XYZ file of C-alpha atoms in Angstrom:
571
model
C -27.338 -19.877 3.450
C -29.227 -16.445 4.726
C -28.272 -13.468 6.672
C -26.792 -10.226 5.526
C -23.479 -10.233 3.301
C -20.761 -7.456 3.218
C -18.835 -6.975 -0.061
C -15.059 -5.930 0.241
C -13.274 -5.095 -3.063
C -9.411 -4.330 -3.341
C -8.237 -2.585 -6.579
C -4.564 -3.120 -6.788
C -1.800 -2.809 -9.194
C -2.393 -6.483 -10.447
C -5.859 -7.466 -9.500
C -9.160 -6.829 -8.611
C -10.455 -8.989 -5.700
C -13.897 -9.101 -4.380
C -14.398 -10.637 -0.972
C -17.733 -11.499 0.879
C -17.865 -11.873 4.704
C -21.204 -12.516 6.814
C -21.919 -10.600 9.989
C -19.720 -12.995 12.197
C -16.875 -11.756 10.081
C -16.434 -15.470 8.219
C -15.456 -15.321 4.587
C -18.248 -16.580 2.458
C -17.133 -16.170 -0.998
C -14.673 -14.535 -3.145
C -13.275 -13.807 -6.799
C -10.478 -12.466 -8.508
C -9.851 -10.720 -11.896
C -6.224 -11.154 -12.576
C -5.214 -8.170 -14.959
C -2.484 -9.967 -16.948
C -4.409 -13.157 -17.420
C -8.082 -11.981 -17.497
C -8.105 -8.435 -19.145
C -9.112 -8.179 -22.978
C -7.615 -5.705 -25.187
C -4.945 -4.192 -23.081
C -1.281 -4.705 -23.634
C -0.080 -4.622 -19.937
C 2.583 -6.224 -17.932
C 2.038 -6.932 -14.130
C -1.230 -4.829 -14.483
C 0.424 -1.594 -16.012
C 1.898 0.077 -18.810
C 5.350 1.886 -18.441
C 6.982 4.556 -20.187
C 10.419 4.130 -19.161
C 12.038 7.261 -20.822
C 9.860 9.625 -18.617
C 9.796 7.203 -15.552
C 5.986 6.722 -15.888
C 3.850 3.796 -14.638
C 0.061 3.886 -15.490
C -2.976 1.771 -15.917
C -5.869 1.768 -18.059
C -9.044 2.747 -16.315
C -11.423 0.883 -18.982
C -9.554 -2.296 -17.611
C -10.828 -1.718 -14.427
C -14.397 -1.425 -15.590
C -13.890 -4.899 -17.261
C -12.735 -6.162 -14.107
C -15.752 -5.091 -12.018
C -17.961 -6.660 -14.193
C -16.139 -9.918 -14.149
C -15.716 -10.308 -10.687
C -19.347 -9.785 -9.787
C -20.084 -12.229 -12.341
C -17.670 -14.753 -10.993
C -19.236 -14.152 -7.432
C -22.644 -14.721 -8.666
C -21.622 -18.208 -10.695
C -20.018 -19.190 -7.604
C -23.481 -19.178 -5.709
C -23.424 -15.891 -3.999
C -26.600 -14.646 -3.788
C -25.829 -10.875 -4.136
C -29.489 -10.036 -3.128
C -28.085 -10.544 0.273
C -25.459 -7.927 0.202
C -26.248 -5.121 2.538
C -23.227 -3.136 2.391
C -20.426 -2.465 -0.305
C -17.025 -0.823 0.401
C -14.008 -0.655 -1.701
C -10.019 -0.780 -1.099
C -8.020 1.364 -3.624
C -4.423 1.459 -4.088
C -3.334 4.663 -2.598
C -2.547 8.102 -4.688
C -3.617 7.049 -8.360
C -6.184 9.408 -9.810
C -9.174 9.421 -12.358
C -10.338 12.243 -14.216
C -14.047 12.410 -14.991
C -15.306 14.916 -17.706
C -18.755 16.624 -17.793
C -20.553 13.537 -19.400
C -19.616 11.413 -16.408
C -22.581 11.598 -13.936
C -25.035 11.595 -16.663
C -23.792 8.223 -17.996
C -23.255 7.087 -14.617
C -26.940 7.450 -13.627
C -28.189 5.948 -16.837
C -26.223 2.583 -17.217
C -27.733 -0.299 -19.418
C -27.890 -3.417 -17.495
C -27.513 -5.347 -20.657
C -24.350 -3.691 -21.444
C -20.958 -3.680 -19.945
C -19.617 -0.813 -17.705
C -16.502 -0.568 -20.132
C -18.601 0.132 -23.318
C -20.673 2.827 -21.648
C -18.164 4.493 -19.328
C -14.990 5.124 -21.596
C -16.481 8.064 -22.966
C -16.795 9.596 -19.216
C -13.032 9.749 -18.757
C -11.165 12.881 -19.334
C -8.068 10.821 -19.501
C -8.013 7.031 -20.026
C -5.196 6.363 -17.700
C -4.389 6.521 -14.034
C -0.842 6.890 -12.648
C 0.381 3.996 -10.657
C 2.162 4.212 -7.202
C 5.106 3.009 -8.838
C 5.336 6.075 -11.160
C 8.500 7.995 -10.515
C 7.847 10.714 -13.177
C 7.309 14.075 -10.755
C 10.704 14.729 -9.119
C 10.193 18.522 -10.520
C 6.778 18.627 -8.999
C 8.165 17.191 -5.813
C 10.572 19.503 -5.338
C 8.131 22.203 -5.675
C 5.734 20.609 -3.398
C 8.591 20.367 -0.727
C 9.385 24.041 -0.804
C 5.819 25.377 -0.902
C 5.798 25.547 2.974
C 9.286 26.466 3.550
C 10.664 22.636 3.445
C 10.054 19.178 3.340
C 9.592 18.973 7.294
C 7.169 21.713 7.257
C 4.994 19.780 4.559
C 5.063 16.708 6.701
C 3.862 18.609 9.418
C 0.863 19.833 7.605
C -0.226 17.040 5.137
C 1.359 13.939 7.075
C 4.146 13.383 4.407
C 6.845 14.980 2.500
C 6.205 15.130 -1.291
C 6.449 11.909 -3.152
C 6.436 10.949 -6.689
C 3.106 8.771 -6.376
C 1.239 11.387 -4.256
C -1.844 13.018 -5.899
C -0.945 16.416 -5.618
C 2.381 16.487 -7.541
C 0.658 14.018 -9.964
C -2.226 16.425 -10.526
C 0.249 19.257 -10.985
C 1.987 17.349 -13.449
C -1.313 16.496 -15.374
C -2.586 20.072 -15.561
C 0.650 21.139 -17.071
C 0.898 18.569 -19.859
C -2.699 18.299 -20.443
C -4.334 21.700 -19.743
C -7.234 20.998 -21.800
C -8.225 17.806 -20.241
C -7.678 19.237 -16.827
C -9.980 22.261 -17.341
C -12.534 19.889 -18.814
C -12.428 17.427 -15.904
C -15.606 17.932 -13.459
C -14.146 15.546 -10.714
C -10.817 13.866 -9.793
C -11.289 10.538 -7.874
C -8.851 8.621 -6.022
C -8.969 4.742 -6.943
C -10.816 4.311 -3.744
C -13.346 7.015 -4.394
C -13.621 5.753 -7.950
C -14.815 2.297 -6.744
C -17.376 3.852 -4.662
C -18.330 6.194 -7.749
C -18.942 3.047 -9.990
C -20.981 1.264 -7.377
C -22.855 4.525 -6.301
C -23.650 5.719 -9.789
C -22.989 9.305 -8.949
C -19.635 11.015 -7.709
C -18.349 9.689 -4.365
C -16.171 11.846 -1.950
C -12.816 11.000 -0.619
C -12.367 8.845 2.690
C -10.904 10.746 5.481
C -7.889 8.740 5.617
C -7.028 8.185 1.779
C -7.206 11.862 1.376
C -3.945 12.111 3.500
C -2.159 10.692 0.454
C -2.343 13.599 -1.805
C -0.234 16.328 -0.035
C -3.454 18.493 -0.404
C -5.121 17.842 3.112
C -3.931 19.774 6.294
C -4.164 16.791 8.584
C -4.143 18.859 11.934
C -6.722 21.068 10.921
C -9.008 18.741 9.115
C -9.307 20.868 5.845
C -7.570 21.568 2.503
C -4.174 23.037 2.578
C -4.669 26.382 0.619
C -0.836 26.621 -0.243
C -0.634 23.167 -1.876
C -3.738 23.544 -3.670
C -2.385 26.915 -5.066
C 0.598 25.110 -6.301
C -1.412 22.227 -7.818
C -3.810 24.414 -9.724
C -1.620 27.026 -10.851
C -3.379 29.529 -13.286
C -6.479 27.474 -13.069
C -7.339 28.752 -9.646
C -7.943 27.097 -6.112
C -11.504 27.190 -6.418
C -12.247 25.212 -9.458
C -9.754 22.550 -8.084
C -11.719 22.321 -4.775
C -14.969 21.748 -6.914
C -13.057 18.933 -8.844
C -11.674 17.222 -5.389
C -15.110 17.369 -3.644
C -15.850 17.223 0.002
C -14.501 14.895 2.747
C -16.774 13.428 5.312
C -15.168 12.949 8.635
C -16.977 9.725 9.587
C -15.167 6.930 8.104
C -18.319 4.838 8.177
C -20.482 7.282 6.146
C -23.435 5.605 4.008
C -22.813 7.280 0.565
C -26.121 6.201 -0.731
C -28.017 3.151 -2.205
C -26.168 1.013 -5.134
C -26.803 1.976 -8.400
C -29.512 0.597 -10.309
C -27.373 -0.720 -12.934
C -26.202 -3.555 -10.249
C -29.511 -4.111 -9.086
C -30.787 -5.190 -12.547
C -27.552 -6.796 -13.875
C -26.729 -8.620 -10.845
C -29.463 -9.070 -8.631
C -28.303 -6.662 -5.631
C -31.031 -5.425 -3.354
C -31.821 -1.702 -4.199
C -31.415 -1.134 -0.397
C -27.643 -2.026 -0.315
C -25.392 0.677 0.718
C -22.350 2.055 -0.500
C -19.939 2.795 2.244
C -17.111 5.421 1.953
C -13.955 3.517 0.453
C -10.545 3.889 1.525
C -6.866 3.288 0.503
C -5.250 -0.062 0.574
C -3.116 0.727 3.380
C -5.601 2.031 5.627
C -8.008 -0.909 4.642
C -5.103 -3.204 5.821
C -5.173 -2.232 9.279
C -8.834 -2.606 9.411
C -8.174 -6.391 8.477
C -8.018 -7.222 12.282
C -8.709 -5.117 15.522
C -4.999 -4.099 15.742
C -3.928 -3.137 19.433
C -1.632 -0.460 20.328
C 1.792 -1.259 19.670
C 1.225 -3.960 17.082
C 2.760 -3.656 13.747
C 1.562 -5.004 10.194
C 4.115 -5.899 7.629
C 2.923 -6.063 4.236
C 4.896 -8.365 1.854
C 3.559 -7.635 -1.495
C 4.855 -6.091 -4.690
C 5.586 -3.112 -2.322
C 6.536 -3.204 1.246
C 5.006 -1.613 3.935
C 5.063 -1.349 7.817
C 1.850 0.012 9.462
C 0.700 1.044 13.160
C -2.223 2.384 14.564
C -1.317 5.282 17.188
C -2.725 8.125 19.132
C 0.216 10.444 18.437
C 0.941 12.475 15.395
C 4.692 12.458 15.143
C 5.110 13.520 11.055
C 8.518 13.270 9.815
C 10.040 13.380 6.091
C 11.039 9.731 6.358
C 7.663 8.436 7.386
C 3.769 8.835 6.571
C 0.982 9.803 9.055
C -2.652 9.445 7.993
C -5.878 9.996 9.393
C -7.144 6.510 10.902
C -9.568 5.246 8.521
C -12.559 4.535 11.099
C -11.787 5.967 14.334
C -11.267 9.731 15.166
C -8.102 10.557 17.294
C -6.070 7.987 15.903
C -3.415 7.859 13.396
C -1.979 5.361 10.876
C 1.816 5.363 10.867
C 3.168 3.801 7.512
C 6.470 3.369 5.928
C 6.127 2.245 2.201
C 8.878 1.192 -0.123
C 8.444 0.502 -3.930
C 11.037 -2.139 -4.014
C 9.406 -4.963 -1.850
C 8.419 -8.371 -3.717
C 10.051 -7.303 -7.056
C 13.436 -6.888 -5.389
C 13.224 -10.248 -3.345
C 12.148 -12.072 -6.554
C 15.399 -10.615 -8.444
C 17.744 -12.301 -5.881
C 15.685 -15.372 -5.868
C 16.107 -15.385 -9.806
C 19.868 -14.887 -9.535
C 20.428 -17.589 -6.998
C 18.135 -20.097 -9.181
C 20.236 -19.156 -12.396
C 23.365 -19.840 -10.534
C 22.402 -22.884 -9.105
C 20.284 -24.216 -11.999
C 21.389 -22.639 -15.231
C 19.206 -24.930 -17.405
C 16.053 -23.883 -15.582
C 16.240 -20.253 -16.082
C 12.409 -19.395 -15.594
C 12.344 -21.126 -12.191
C 10.388 -19.279 -9.736
C 10.859 -21.582 -6.994
C 11.845 -19.968 -3.193
C 13.428 -23.106 -2.042
C 16.847 -22.191 -2.362
C 16.384 -18.496 -1.359
C 14.854 -19.848 1.674
C 17.627 -22.345 2.336
C 20.378 -19.795 1.880
C 18.265 -17.239 3.938
C 18.265 -19.553 6.838
C 21.666 -21.009 6.459
C 23.413 -17.699 6.282
C 24.062 -15.996 9.680
C 22.511 -12.700 10.908
C 24.236 -9.831 8.722
C 26.226 -12.478 6.840
C 29.038 -12.301 9.677
C 31.303 -15.235 9.427
C 32.284 -14.757 13.192
C 32.383 -11.841 15.778
C 35.725 -10.694 14.651
C 34.527 -10.041 11.112
C 32.542 -6.943 9.567
C 28.753 -7.572 8.855
C 27.493 -7.592 5.452
C 24.865 -4.893 4.196
C 23.297 -4.010 1.106
C 20.607 -1.833 -0.758
C 18.609 -3.734 -3.522
C 16.315 -1.384 -5.745
C 15.073 -2.664 -9.147
C 13.208 0.388 -9.379
C 13.891 3.973 -8.159
C 13.054 3.904 -4.345
C 10.998 6.544 -2.277
C 12.756 6.072 1.218
C 15.742 6.651 0.700
C 15.053 8.619 -2.501
C 17.631 6.672 -4.533
C 17.848 5.644 -8.021
C 17.619 2.101 -9.283
C 20.537 0.144 -8.432
C 22.346 -2.518 -6.106
C 25.030 -1.553 -3.544
C 27.055 -3.441 -1.039
C 28.725 -2.531 2.113
C 30.831 -4.010 5.114
C 30.461 -2.356 8.464
C 32.713 -3.312 11.401
C 30.590 -3.124 14.803
C 33.672 -2.434 17.018
C 35.284 0.446 14.875
C 32.182 1.634 13.316
C 34.100 1.403 10.067
C 31.757 1.263 7.017
C 33.160 0.423 3.562
C 31.381 0.196 0.076
C 32.230 -3.288 -1.714
C 31.765 -4.523 -5.298
C 29.691 -7.455 -3.887
C 29.216 -9.584 -1.012
C 31.794 -12.401 -0.327
C 29.399 -15.012 -1.389
C 27.163 -13.479 -3.984
C 24.406 -14.242 -4.763
C 23.800 -16.832 -2.147
C 24.162 -14.711 0.975
C 22.185 -12.049 -0.575
C 19.116 -13.907 0.202
C 19.625 -12.886 3.903
C 20.830 -9.477 3.323
C 18.179 -8.154 1.243
C 15.519 -9.363 3.565
C 17.582 -7.974 6.583
C 17.955 -4.689 4.574
C 14.012 -4.275 3.924
C 13.425 -5.190 7.686
C 16.242 -2.983 9.028
C 14.965 0.110 7.282
C 11.575 -0.526 8.812
C 13.256 -0.703 12.420
C 15.222 2.653 11.917
C 12.331 4.441 10.687
C 9.596 2.973 13.278
C 11.638 3.437 16.413
C 9.952 6.682 17.390
C 6.789 5.037 17.303
C 7.212 1.559 18.941
C 7.162 1.416 22.684
C 8.282 -1.299 25.112
C 5.718 -3.990 25.636
C 6.554 -4.371 29.116
C 8.638 -6.641 31.150
C 11.744 -4.512 30.884
C 11.929 -5.344 27.207
C 13.308 -2.770 24.717
C 10.952 -0.711 22.493
C 9.549 -3.188 19.978
C 5.986 -4.215 18.457
C 4.012 -6.606 20.707
C 3.054 -8.452 17.769
C 4.138 -8.281 14.028
C 1.462 -9.294 11.731
C 2.564 -10.232 8.072
C 0.158 -10.104 5.390
C 0.533 -10.092 1.470
C 2.060 -12.744 -0.619
C 5.310 -12.780 1.152
C 3.453 -13.787 4.564
C 3.422 -17.302 3.423
C 7.209 -17.574 3.371
C 8.153 -18.690 7.136
C 11.776 -18.378 6.166
C 11.125 -14.537 5.942
C 9.012 -14.563 8.736
C 11.604 -16.102 11.150
C 14.098 -13.179 10.085
C 11.370 -10.410 10.781
C 11.173 -11.720 14.410
C 14.687 -11.467 14.683
C 15.082 -8.055 13.302
C 12.102 -6.258 14.382
C 11.293 -8.097 17.577
C 7.623 -8.940 18.820
C 7.362 -9.920 22.261
C 4.653 -12.055 21.549
C 5.765 -13.477 18.188
C 5.208 -13.269 14.579
C 1.911 -14.202 13.136
C 0.145 -14.515 9.294
C -3.198 -12.983 9.195
C -5.481 -15.862 7.594
C -6.406 -14.269 4.099
C -3.483 -12.190 4.386
C -3.273 -12.131 0.742
C -6.656 -10.595 0.603
C -6.062 -8.333 3.675
C -7.073 -5.187 1.911
C -10.554 -6.673 0.770
C -11.000 -8.319 4.298
C -10.533 -4.820 5.751
C -12.859 -3.252 3.499
C -15.547 -5.768 3.999
C -15.095 -5.402 7.915
C -15.325 -1.488 7.422
C -18.677 -2.202 5.503
C -19.901 -4.482 8.417
C -19.072 -1.786 10.959
C -20.815 0.834 9.141
C -24.051 -1.052 8.440
C -24.400 -2.965 11.987
C -22.662 -0.364 14.441
C -24.832 0.962 17.145
C -24.825 4.869 17.687
C -21.219 5.813 18.875
C -19.655 2.300 18.658
C -16.286 2.081 17.199
C -14.918 -0.065 14.954
C -12.427 -1.640 17.512
C -15.337 -2.520 19.696
C -17.541 -4.021 17.065
C -15.205 -5.857 15.122
C -13.148 -6.909 18.229
C -16.188 -8.274 19.664
C -16.882 -10.741 16.917
C -13.122 -11.367 16.061
C -11.953 -14.678 17.163
C -8.209 -14.969 17.169
C -8.043 -18.556 16.473
C -10.010 -18.407 13.528
C -8.201 -15.742 11.686
C -4.273 -15.863 12.653
C -1.422 -18.324 12.819
C 1.748 -17.946 14.751
C 4.450 -18.590 12.354
C 7.862 -17.594 13.903
C 9.258 -16.512 17.318
C 9.576 -12.907 17.856
C 12.028 -10.969 20.083
C 15.294 -12.973 20.612
C 17.600 -10.779 23.086
C 21.121 -11.736 21.520
C 19.855 -11.431 17.864
C 17.557 -8.136 18.356
C 20.421 -6.529 20.178
C 23.084 -7.423 17.415
C 20.713 -6.124 14.535
C 20.371 -2.602 16.858
C 23.936 -2.308 16.782
C 24.058 -2.544 13.085
C 21.376 0.265 12.472
C 23.902 2.852 13.049
C 25.894 1.522 10.161
C 22.766 0.998 8.039
C 21.545 4.626 8.497
C 25.145 5.476 7.370
C 25.033 3.514 4.335
C 21.928 5.278 3.243
C 23.368 8.500 3.983
C 26.710 7.946 1.985
C 24.409 6.598 -1.006
C 22.305 9.678 -1.017
C 25.394 11.898 -0.707
C 26.843 10.036 -3.829
C 23.832 10.467 -5.878
C 23.310 14.184 -4.850
C 26.969 15.036 -5.846
């Protein structure tokens, strides 16, 4: 094979993935480093370490260094000629921070290709760990952030989001209070995405214009740092030193940051002309995995669950997130994000398997879960005269709504508008397969209804298409229910390579950044090369009038259920 190749890297909670595409967007190679299976010397579980007493979830940064060397070795061993790579772009789990010390840039610039990244760069870190998006240790700091501009709505108006435990601003505030010496000695703070770019570049890389919006520190409408939240975050250390630690933010999402570090040229055979492109967050990268059209929705069914749309309207609200689009000025990314995605579905799956097959307590089969998911009627309503069943399933403390870990069950009478809390569902845990999937999807529908529009033909507001990505995208039973709850006038689709959507989006970003003509948009270049039949598969029907209307009526009860639970836990 010949011709240019572009590498996209996705650094997620449990894996580092490297994926190579050609100019025609076809995948040509990939390699994975699974942290639990492949990492040496780290006592992790599902990619992270935890301090349950403090609700802390974090990862050792040295483990990621180990992963980069290994993934590149595997790509090369699999036959990829790395000298063909013209551009590299990263996708990093959002919000996580890495603190570099004063030795960092010197060490980055003098890497010995005969030695590993891990052995050479551990001494460049001011702190050995990076907080994970599942971390819930910053409630005190979040309360301060939500008040610094006069309330959470005002904070959302300026920074695109209310304060969240995982967001980088509250995390930095906690860090500088707990480790003032380490904070003062830090010369640069990276996000996970800019950390990836820093490693490949061999010097500090800036934040990307989209990922910077996940910090509660960036004024999205003004396109500059928010002085008030910077002041809160820096405390007595001052705003200017913090600005120096954060660095600049190029407006062009396709910025060429520079040539790849000489370390990778000599160790792996990269061309010295290979360009490092501004890396972005995993969620912004996901919307780059296809030329997303207006009113299309991406639902990511991974460890967490997310709902993503591209929109020209900036409509901030404390319940949602708005980010700058990672490539296209004038567009925004609308996002809902839930900690309790795949983990919550797995918990119900395991309950069903244990009830049916007590001798096989370690079964991870989805067969029984899928069976009961499809056999149970919508909202587990036995007939139209009976109440519908609802529930909330949170193995971990949740973001939206802000509730502790727990499981709650309710009945809602559609006719009388009566909501009643119950101990369990009538046929626990079997019909919970249906109820948990509906619960996750109803929350997305509730919070996206201000953004979705009618796709035409006198249809009610709903997405044109629903694209599923992530591990759960393989599950056609979940896809069927997604269409029933969320709609989708043209159906529900699985994105090919959906489990690698973040790496794919990063690779496409590199293609666009290197090969675009002057003024050419991402949508224009990628859309012109993207052949729908090669990349997506329709796996379920979307809009069904009777079921969509029924779920629409249930939204009122679902919203009240959340309000009641919030009131209980605030009391």
